[in-house]
XYZ file of N, CA and C in Angstrom:
654
model
N -96.218 42.812 -36.595
C -94.876 42.622 -37.152
C -94.370 41.227 -36.808
N -93.695 40.577 -37.768
C -93.168 39.236 -37.546
C -92.055 39.256 -36.513
N -91.872 38.109 -35.851
C -90.808 37.989 -34.857
C -89.445 38.043 -35.551
N -88.422 38.590 -34.874
C -87.083 38.647 -35.474
C -86.581 37.248 -35.837
N -86.010 37.100 -37.014
C -85.494 35.805 -37.451
C -84.391 35.999 -38.474
N -83.579 34.951 -38.620
C -82.486 34.952 -39.600
C -82.561 33.637 -40.372
N -82.498 33.742 -41.694
C -82.602 32.549 -42.539
C -81.548 32.591 -43.636
N -80.800 31.491 -43.761
C -79.831 31.369 -44.850
C -80.587 30.940 -46.104
N -80.622 31.809 -47.085
C -81.371 31.565 -48.323
C -80.538 30.787 -49.334
N -79.244 31.078 -49.365
C -78.339 30.441 -50.331
C -76.959 30.331 -49.707
N -76.297 29.194 -49.924
C -74.952 29.039 -49.339
C -74.076 28.155 -50.214
N -72.885 28.660 -50.495
C -71.826 27.880 -51.128
C -70.522 28.363 -50.524
N -69.409 27.771 -50.917
C -68.120 28.213 -50.375
C -67.854 29.679 -50.689
N -68.281 30.126 -51.864
C -67.949 31.469 -52.322
C -69.035 32.511 -52.093
N -70.248 32.074 -51.725
C -71.340 33.032 -51.586
C -72.334 32.583 -50.533
N -72.833 33.556 -49.759
C -73.899 33.273 -48.806
C -74.909 34.419 -48.859
N -76.178 34.052 -48.861
C -77.273 35.027 -48.885
C -78.130 34.772 -47.649
N -78.290 35.809 -46.817
C -79.008 35.665 -45.549
C -80.158 36.660 -45.499
N -81.334 36.177 -45.096
C -82.514 37.038 -44.957
C -82.760 37.331 -43.486
N -82.781 38.604 -43.149
C -83.066 39.062 -41.789
C -84.481 39.630 -41.764
N -85.282 39.159 -40.833
C -86.661 39.625 -40.726
C -86.868 40.356 -39.405
N -87.450 41.543 -39.481
C -87.750 42.368 -38.297
C -86.490 42.666 -37.483
N -85.402 42.896 -38.179
C -84.128 43.274 -37.555
C -83.696 44.598 -38.190
N -83.372 45.605 -37.376
C -83.016 46.925 -37.922
C -81.912 46.844 -38.976
N -82.085 47.628 -40.010
C -81.140 47.617 -41.133
C -79.716 47.951 -40.689
N -79.595 48.839 -39.691
C -78.256 49.256 -39.276
C -77.431 48.103 -38.698
N -78.107 47.116 -38.097
C -77.384 45.962 -37.569
C -76.876 45.085 -38.714
N -77.710 44.906 -39.719
C -77.304 44.107 -40.876
C -76.164 44.808 -41.613
N -76.258 46.122 -41.751
C -75.196 46.867 -42.429
C -73.894 46.837 -41.629
N -74.018 46.785 -40.305
C -72.815 46.662 -39.468
C -72.099 45.350 -39.751
N -72.864 44.272 -39.933
C -72.260 42.989 -40.291
C -71.531 43.087 -41.631
N -72.153 43.764 -42.579
C -71.524 43.950 -43.888
C -70.204 44.698 -43.767
N -70.202 45.775 -42.990
C -68.993 46.584 -42.827
C -67.890 45.800 -42.105
N -68.277 45.015 -41.103
C -67.305 44.197 -40.381
C -66.706 43.132 -41.297
N -67.551 42.549 -42.173
C -67.068 41.537 -43.106
C -65.993 42.103 -44.030
N -66.174 43.339 -44.442
C -65.225 43.967 -45.361
C -63.958 44.430 -44.657
N -64.101 44.999 -43.464
C -62.978 45.729 -42.867
C -62.318 45.091 -41.647
N -62.975 44.144 -40.982
C -62.402 43.671 -39.710
C -62.262 42.166 -39.581
N -62.586 41.404 -40.610
C -62.350 39.958 -40.580
C -60.938 39.704 -41.111
N -60.021 39.185 -40.284
C -58.625 39.054 -40.702
C -58.382 37.900 -41.675
N -57.487 38.134 -42.617
C -57.026 37.091 -43.540
C -55.515 37.236 -43.712
N -54.912 36.239 -44.323
C -53.490 36.301 -44.629
C -53.273 36.951 -45.994
N -52.243 37.756 -46.078
C -51.823 38.322 -47.362
C -50.318 38.562 -47.294
N -49.673 38.513 -48.446
C -48.233 38.759 -48.495
C -47.966 40.218 -48.157
N -47.123 40.423 -47.146
C -46.885 41.767 -46.626
C -45.428 42.196 -46.739
N -44.547 41.245 -47.028
C -43.123 41.564 -47.124
C -42.503 40.632 -48.164
N -41.740 41.193 -49.096
C -41.142 40.398 -50.163
C -39.647 40.690 -50.251
N -38.852 39.632 -50.283
C -37.409 39.760 -50.495
C -37.107 39.244 -51.901
N -36.779 40.152 -52.805
C -36.456 39.773 -54.184
C -35.003 39.312 -54.232
N -34.792 38.060 -54.550
C -33.438 37.509 -54.624
C -32.851 37.656 -56.034
N -33.711 37.586 -57.026
C -33.264 37.793 -58.411
C -34.466 38.197 -59.254
N -34.289 39.230 -60.064
C -35.355 39.689 -60.943
C -34.735 40.328 -62.182
N -34.691 39.566 -63.248
C -34.125 40.087 -64.499
C -35.225 40.404 -65.511
N -36.481 40.484 -65.014
C -37.605 40.826 -65.883
C -37.643 42.332 -66.117
N -38.621 42.791 -66.918
C -38.755 44.218 -67.182
C -39.570 44.914 -66.082
N -40.128 44.147 -65.168
C -40.951 44.727 -64.113
C -40.117 45.043 -62.879
N -40.343 46.232 -62.293
C -39.602 46.635 -61.103
C -39.975 45.745 -59.912
N -39.057 45.622 -58.970
C -39.281 44.807 -57.779
C -40.545 45.231 -57.032
N -40.755 46.551 -56.925
C -41.915 47.062 -56.183
C -43.229 46.633 -56.828
N -43.262 46.600 -58.163
C -44.473 46.192 -58.876
C -44.739 44.701 -58.672
N -43.684 43.910 -58.665
C -43.839 42.478 -58.391
C -44.400 42.264 -56.981
N -43.834 42.979 -56.005
C -44.291 42.852 -54.622
C -45.759 43.258 -54.484
N -46.148 44.325 -55.205
C -47.541 44.778 -55.156
C -48.482 43.701 -55.690
N -48.113 43.084 -56.785
C -48.945 42.028 -57.361
C -49.065 40.840 -56.405
N -47.982 40.484 -55.764
C -48.006 39.351 -54.836
C -48.947 39.622 -53.665
N -48.964 40.864 -53.194
C -49.830 41.214 -52.074
C -51.305 41.063 -52.387
N -51.667 41.155 -53.664
C -53.068 41.095 -54.064
C -53.543 39.676 -54.390
N -52.667 38.683 -54.252
C -53.063 37.294 -54.483
C -53.737 36.755 -53.224
N -55.020 36.399 -53.276
C -55.695 35.871 -52.071
C -55.069 34.553 -51.624
N -54.873 34.419 -50.330
C -54.301 33.202 -49.752
C -55.329 32.521 -48.858
N -55.455 31.222 -48.989
C -56.374 30.479 -48.131
C -55.936 30.639 -46.675
N -56.886 31.002 -45.818
C -56.607 31.298 -44.407
C -57.434 30.387 -43.513
N -56.778 29.819 -42.506
C -57.464 28.976 -41.522
C -57.803 29.846 -40.315
N -59.088 30.179 -40.097
C -59.466 31.070 -38.992
C -59.013 30.535 -37.635
N -58.426 31.402 -36.836
C -58.022 31.019 -35.490
C -56.676 30.343 -35.391
N -56.059 30.031 -36.510
C -54.785 29.320 -36.472
C -53.594 30.258 -36.291
N -53.730 31.466 -36.803
C -52.647 32.440 -36.703
C -53.092 33.636 -35.871
N -52.108 34.395 -35.387
C -52.404 35.591 -34.600
C -51.899 36.813 -35.358
N -52.491 37.957 -35.036
C -52.038 39.204 -35.645
C -50.599 39.486 -35.214
N -49.777 40.042 -36.100
C -48.368 40.282 -35.764
C -48.165 41.048 -34.461
N -48.984 42.081 -34.199
C -48.805 42.891 -33.001
C -49.271 42.171 -31.734
N -49.973 41.040 -31.899
C -50.448 40.277 -30.750
C -49.582 39.063 -30.456
N -48.621 38.758 -31.335
C -47.800 37.560 -31.172
C -46.760 37.768 -30.075
N -46.540 36.717 -29.278
C -45.580 36.827 -28.174
C -44.139 36.594 -28.621
N -43.903 36.391 -29.936
C -42.529 36.186 -30.398
C -41.717 37.466 -30.294
N -42.399 38.610 -30.429
C -41.719 39.891 -30.307
C -40.700 40.165 -31.394
N -40.776 39.435 -32.497
C -39.800 39.583 -33.577
C -40.421 40.276 -34.774
N -39.653 41.155 -35.412
C -40.133 41.824 -36.619
C -40.216 40.843 -37.785
N -39.445 39.751 -37.710
C -39.475 38.730 -38.750
C -40.671 37.795 -38.587
N -41.175 37.690 -37.338
C -42.310 36.822 -37.084
C -41.902 35.398 -36.775
N -42.899 34.552 -36.546
C -42.664 33.142 -36.225
C -43.783 32.320 -36.870
N -43.803 31.034 -36.577
C -44.791 30.138 -37.191
C -46.217 30.478 -36.788
N -46.387 31.239 -35.719
C -47.729 31.604 -35.264
C -48.261 32.869 -35.930
N -47.375 33.668 -36.517
C -47.833 34.952 -37.060
C -47.386 35.238 -38.492
N -46.669 34.305 -39.122
C -46.301 34.531 -40.521
C -46.045 33.200 -41.225
N -46.182 33.238 -42.540
C -45.951 32.057 -43.383
C -45.029 32.455 -44.535
N -44.032 31.623 -44.797
C -43.083 31.885 -45.884
C -43.527 31.177 -47.161
N -43.547 31.935 -48.269
C -43.795 31.376 -49.592
C -42.633 31.762 -50.498
N -42.179 30.828 -51.313
C -41.019 31.089 -52.172
C -41.361 30.754 -53.621
N -40.590 31.381 -54.513
C -40.731 31.092 -55.941
C -39.374 31.227 -56.603
N -39.074 30.282 -57.500
C -37.835 30.307 -58.279
C -38.192 29.856 -59.689
N -38.306 30.824 -60.600
C -38.792 30.511 -61.945
C -37.912 31.166 -62.999
N -37.751 30.466 -64.141
C -36.913 30.976 -65.220
C -37.496 30.577 -66.569
N -37.436 31.511 -67.522
C -37.841 31.210 -68.894
C -36.609 30.766 -69.667
N -36.724 29.671 -70.387
C -35.557 29.139 -71.108
C -35.556 29.583 -72.568
N -36.228 28.819 -73.422
C -36.162 29.123 -74.848
C -37.363 29.880 -75.388
N -38.378 30.132 -74.539
C -39.547 30.892 -74.987
C -40.157 31.655 -73.813
N -41.024 32.611 -74.142
C -41.656 33.428 -73.109
C -42.500 32.548 -72.172
N -42.438 32.863 -70.904
C -43.144 32.069 -69.895
C -43.948 32.992 -68.988
N -45.205 32.628 -68.744
C -46.037 33.351 -67.790
C -45.926 32.653 -66.441
N -45.380 33.359 -65.472
C -45.245 32.812 -64.120
C -46.572 32.999 -63.392
N -47.101 31.938 -62.825
C -48.393 31.996 -62.132
C -48.259 31.667 -60.660
N -49.349 31.910 -59.932
C -49.369 31.669 -58.491
C -49.145 30.209 -58.137
N -49.429 29.295 -59.078
C -49.239 27.875 -58.813
C -47.790 27.483 -58.615
N -46.854 28.335 -59.032
C -45.427 28.033 -58.856
C -44.919 28.419 -57.472
N -45.730 29.133 -56.704
C -45.305 29.521 -55.361
C -45.389 28.318 -54.423
N -44.353 28.107 -53.650
C -44.296 27.011 -52.694
C -44.397 27.566 -51.267
N -45.329 27.016 -50.490
C -45.563 27.503 -49.131
C -44.982 26.530 -48.109
N -44.453 27.083 -47.013
C -43.962 26.231 -45.942
C -45.113 25.614 -45.151
N -46.322 26.111 -45.363
C -47.514 25.601 -44.698
C -48.467 25.065 -45.765
N -48.781 23.781 -45.704
C -49.605 23.142 -46.731
C -50.973 23.788 -46.862
N -51.484 24.336 -45.746
C -52.820 24.932 -45.757
C -52.826 26.299 -46.439
N -51.774 27.052 -46.247
C -51.710 28.437 -46.735
C -51.100 28.478 -48.127
N -51.948 28.722 -49.110
C -51.489 28.808 -50.491
C -52.476 29.642 -51.290
N -52.079 30.115 -52.475
C -52.994 30.903 -53.292
C -54.302 30.158 -53.562
N -55.403 30.898 -53.581
C -56.715 30.268 -53.771
C -56.866 29.704 -55.183
N -56.027 30.153 -56.119
C -56.024 29.634 -57.481
C -54.583 29.474 -57.958
N -54.337 28.441 -58.751
C -53.009 28.221 -59.308
C -52.761 29.035 -60.572
N -53.800 29.695 -61.066
C -53.722 30.314 -62.389
C -53.645 31.833 -62.378
N -53.343 32.432 -61.231
C -53.230 33.895 -61.165
C -51.877 34.316 -61.754
N -51.855 35.096 -62.827
C -50.576 35.492 -63.435
C -49.816 36.494 -62.559
N -48.523 36.289 -62.452
C -47.663 37.192 -61.678
C -46.833 38.061 -62.612
N -46.214 37.428 -63.595
C -45.323 38.158 -64.490
C -45.046 37.311 -65.732
N -44.681 37.973 -66.822
C -44.258 37.270 -68.045
C -42.739 37.425 -68.179
N -42.059 36.293 -68.318
C -40.606 36.302 -68.459
C -40.220 36.004 -69.905
N -39.332 36.819 -70.446
C -38.778 36.555 -71.772
C -37.679 35.506 -71.628
N -37.278 34.869 -72.736
C -36.210 33.870 -72.664
C -34.973 34.376 -71.932
N -34.479 33.544 -71.014
C -33.295 33.791 -70.164
C -33.576 34.688 -68.962
N -34.794 35.231 -68.849
C -35.121 36.039 -67.669
C -35.528 35.139 -66.501
N -35.347 35.669 -65.272
C -35.576 34.851 -64.078
C -36.208 35.687 -62.971
N -37.026 35.038 -62.156
C -37.614 35.675 -60.973
C -37.490 34.722 -59.795
N -36.908 35.223 -58.725
C -36.737 34.416 -57.511
C -36.974 35.314 -56.303
N -37.830 34.853 -55.387
C -38.117 35.678 -54.211
C -38.549 34.839 -53.014
N -38.531 35.483 -51.846
C -39.130 34.958 -50.623
C -40.221 35.941 -50.210
N -41.404 35.428 -49.926
C -42.523 36.293 -49.559
C -43.086 35.850 -48.219
N -43.411 36.835 -47.374
C -43.928 36.539 -46.035
C -45.365 37.031 -45.916
N -46.252 36.098 -45.594
C -47.669 36.422 -45.431
C -47.995 36.597 -43.953
N -48.792 37.618 -43.660
C -49.201 37.889 -42.278
C -50.689 38.216 -42.248
N -51.274 38.092 -41.052
C -52.669 38.462 -40.882
C -52.835 39.974 -40.897
N -53.954 40.410 -41.431
C -54.305 41.824 -41.407
C -55.785 41.966 -41.688
N -56.274 43.202 -41.679
C -57.690 43.449 -41.935
C -57.860 44.473 -43.052
N -59.056 44.486 -43.619
C -59.343 45.381 -44.728
C -59.197 46.849 -44.402
N -59.388 47.219 -43.128
C -59.245 48.634 -42.783
C -57.778 49.062 -42.788
N -56.845 48.089 -42.784
C -55.427 48.399 -42.918
C -55.051 48.549 -44.397
N -55.543 47.612 -45.210
C -55.244 47.614 -46.644
C -56.236 46.707 -47.343
N -56.594 47.068 -48.574
C -57.589 46.296 -49.326
C -57.151 44.858 -49.591
N -55.836 44.595 -49.582
C -55.369 43.233 -49.876
C -55.800 42.235 -48.806
N -56.173 42.729 -47.621
C -56.626 41.838 -46.548
C -58.151 41.673 -46.516
N -58.872 42.288 -47.426
C -60.324 42.117 -47.448
C -60.667 40.693 -47.886
N -61.526 39.986 -47.140
C -61.897 38.617 -47.520
C -63.034 38.562 -48.529
N -63.695 39.695 -48.756
C -64.873 39.716 -49.619
C -64.558 40.287 -50.996
N -65.219 39.730 -51.996
C -65.185 40.326 -53.331
C -66.441 41.151 -53.554
N -67.473 40.904 -52.733
C -68.708 41.687 -52.761
C -69.396 41.559 -51.412
N -69.979 42.657 -50.944
C -70.736 42.668 -49.690
C -71.860 43.682 -49.851
N -73.094 43.184 -49.918
C -74.235 44.036 -50.277
C -75.397 43.829 -49.315
N -76.043 44.925 -48.934
C -77.295 44.885 -48.177
C -78.393 45.421 -49.089
N -79.480 44.664 -49.228
C -80.579 45.109 -50.092
C -81.924 44.772 -49.458
N -82.957 45.394 -49.983
C -84.298 45.189 -49.445
C -84.855 43.831 -49.847
N -85.712 43.297 -48.956
C -86.405 42.053 -49.253
C -87.736 42.332 -49.925
N -88.667 41.378 -49.803
C -89.948 41.522 -50.495
C -90.889 42.505 -49.813
N -90.595 42.822 -48.529
C -91.395 43.841 -47.848
C -90.506 44.612 -46.875
N -91.078 45.575 -46.169
C -90.302 46.467 -45.305
C -89.636 45.751 -44.131
N -90.125 44.566 -43.780
C -89.585 43.866 -42.620
C -88.358 43.021 -42.962
N -88.059 42.855 -44.264
C -86.975 41.966 -44.680
C -85.766 42.742 -45.207
N -84.586 42.305 -44.769
C -83.321 42.842 -45.262
C -82.471 41.656 -45.708
N -81.849 41.781 -46.867
C -81.021 40.703 -47.414
C -79.547 41.099 -47.369
N -78.714 40.204 -46.829
C -77.264 40.404 -46.822
C -76.629 39.388 -47.765
N -75.837 39.886 -48.702
C -75.133 39.026 -49.654
C -73.623 39.206 -49.461
N -72.931 38.117 -49.175
C -71.475 38.143 -49.030
C -70.859 37.189 -50.038
N -69.897 37.686 -50.795
C -69.150 36.847 -51.733
C -67.682 36.859 -51.336
N -67.074 35.686 -51.295
C -65.697 35.543 -50.828
C -64.708 35.574 -51.982
N -63.485 36.043 -51.689
C -62.422 35.970 -52.691
C -61.658 34.649 -52.590
N -62.081 33.787 -51.654
C -61.473 32.466 -51.520
C -60.577 32.306 -50.307
N -60.159 33.410 -49.696
C -59.305 33.314 -48.513
C -60.035 32.603 -47.379
N -61.308 32.916 -47.216
C -62.200 32.250 -46.280
C -63.458 31.852 -47.043
N -64.206 30.893 -46.514
C -65.499 30.616 -47.124
C -66.454 31.737 -46.742
N -67.529 31.892 -47.499
C -68.511 32.936 -47.195
C -69.108 32.732 -45.802
N -69.326 31.476 -45.426
C -69.875 31.195 -44.098
C -68.895 31.595 -43.003
N -67.620 31.339 -43.211
C -66.598 31.727 -42.235
C -66.556 33.241 -42.075
N -66.690 33.964 -43.168
C -66.700 35.432 -43.102
C -67.878 35.914 -42.265
N -69.062 35.334 -42.508
C -70.254 35.727 -41.761
C -70.098 35.436 -40.277
N -69.599 34.262 -39.939
C -69.425 33.890 -38.532
C -68.433 34.809 -37.834
N -67.315 35.094 -38.506
C -66.316 35.988 -37.920
C -66.897 37.387 -37.718
N -67.710 37.850 -38.654
C -68.345 39.168 -38.530
C -69.284 39.201 -37.333
N -70.056 38.144 -37.162
C -70.981 38.076 -36.038
C -70.248 38.065 -34.703
N -69.132 37.332 -34.640
C -68.355 37.285 -33.410
C -67.784 38.659 -33.064
N -67.344 39.376 -34.068
C -66.796 40.711 -33.826
C -67.883 41.693 -33.419
N -69.062 41.567 -33.985
C -70.158 42.428 -33.567
C -70.542 42.148 -32.119
N -70.606 40.867 -31.770
C -70.942 40.497 -30.395
C -69.914 41.051 -29.419
N -68.646 40.978 -29.790
C -67.583 41.493 -28.929
C -67.683 43.007 -28.760
N -67.980 43.722 -29.856
C -68.096 45.172 -29.780
C -69.283 45.593 -28.913
N -70.403 44.875 -29.046
C -71.578 45.193 -28.230
C -71.285 44.949 -26.751
N -70.583 43.855 -26.463
C -70.215 43.538 -25.085
C -69.316 44.621 -24.501
N -68.311 45.031 -25.274
C -67.393 46.070 -24.802
C -68.113 47.391 -24.601
N -69.025 47.722 -25.516
C -69.787 48.966 -25.398
C -70.650 48.946 -24.130
N -71.248 47.805 -23.854
C -72.083 47.667 -22.662
C -71.249 47.867 -21.396
N -70.029 47.334 -21.398
C -69.152 47.488 -20.229
C -68.747 48.945 -20.039
N -68.453 49.623 -21.165
C -68.066 51.034 -21.081
C -69.213 51.870 -20.540
N -70.418 51.648 -21.074
C -71.586 52.398 -20.617
C -71.865 52.099 -19.151
N -71.711 50.824 -18.750
C -71.957 50.436 -17.360
C -70.980 51.049 -16.387
N -69.797 51.443 -16.878
C -68.783 52.019 -15.987
C -68.895 53.543 -15.866
N -69.792 54.136 -16.658
C -69.936 55.592 -16.612
C -70.518 56.030 -15.273
N -69.979 57.113 -14.782
C -70.485 57.692 -13.533
C -71.242 58.967 -13.890
N -72.552 58.891 -13.845
C -73.380 60.021 -14.210
C -73.734 60.810 -12.944
N -73.337 62.077 -12.883
C -73.614 62.862 -11.671
C -75.124 63.043 -11.456
N -75.502 63.027 -10.209
C -76.909 63.240 -9.882
C -77.283 64.702 -10.098
N -78.482 64.889 -10.601
C -78.948 66.245 -10.815
C -79.291 66.896 -9.494
N -79.178 68.226 -9.447
C -79.450 68.957 -8.203
C -80.925 68.921 -7.867
């Protein structure tokens, strides 16, 4: 059997393909699951509607905003429950404010993610062309939206992946992991964060097992 190895077969900002050789499938699948459910990203979690004269309810607008992927800088922000600000509103370390003020004048207007203005230059929608709502003439939409870190196991809007697949290689010793990003993080960043979380879980498990007191048999 070949020695255990890992090889990056393909890499771009949006996709990474990694070949694992002589490594148990369950470890590779664990990386896939961690990539989907435990790698944190920013997503809009709270919306204050200041004005909405469109035909869409406020709740539907807020739902759409939550599903817009936001570019996230790994390690720059902390999870809300871990922040020392102790505020439900959050602070610069655990939340980012994005605002929008849009109005249709003499014709129908499609409001897109590119009209959202962020207080943080780094944190913004991954695309300027994501449609939010269509406004008829004289209709207006104005809101404040707060983005916070979260994980996919809390809600799908925090998942950094658009695809995460484990498949067989050319023989029984090879396993292929394919990760595709939604743009919040690069595919490489997702993989690295997944590996760090796996390493942390293994370390914690080892400590727990090491602390067990097993009674001696008679």
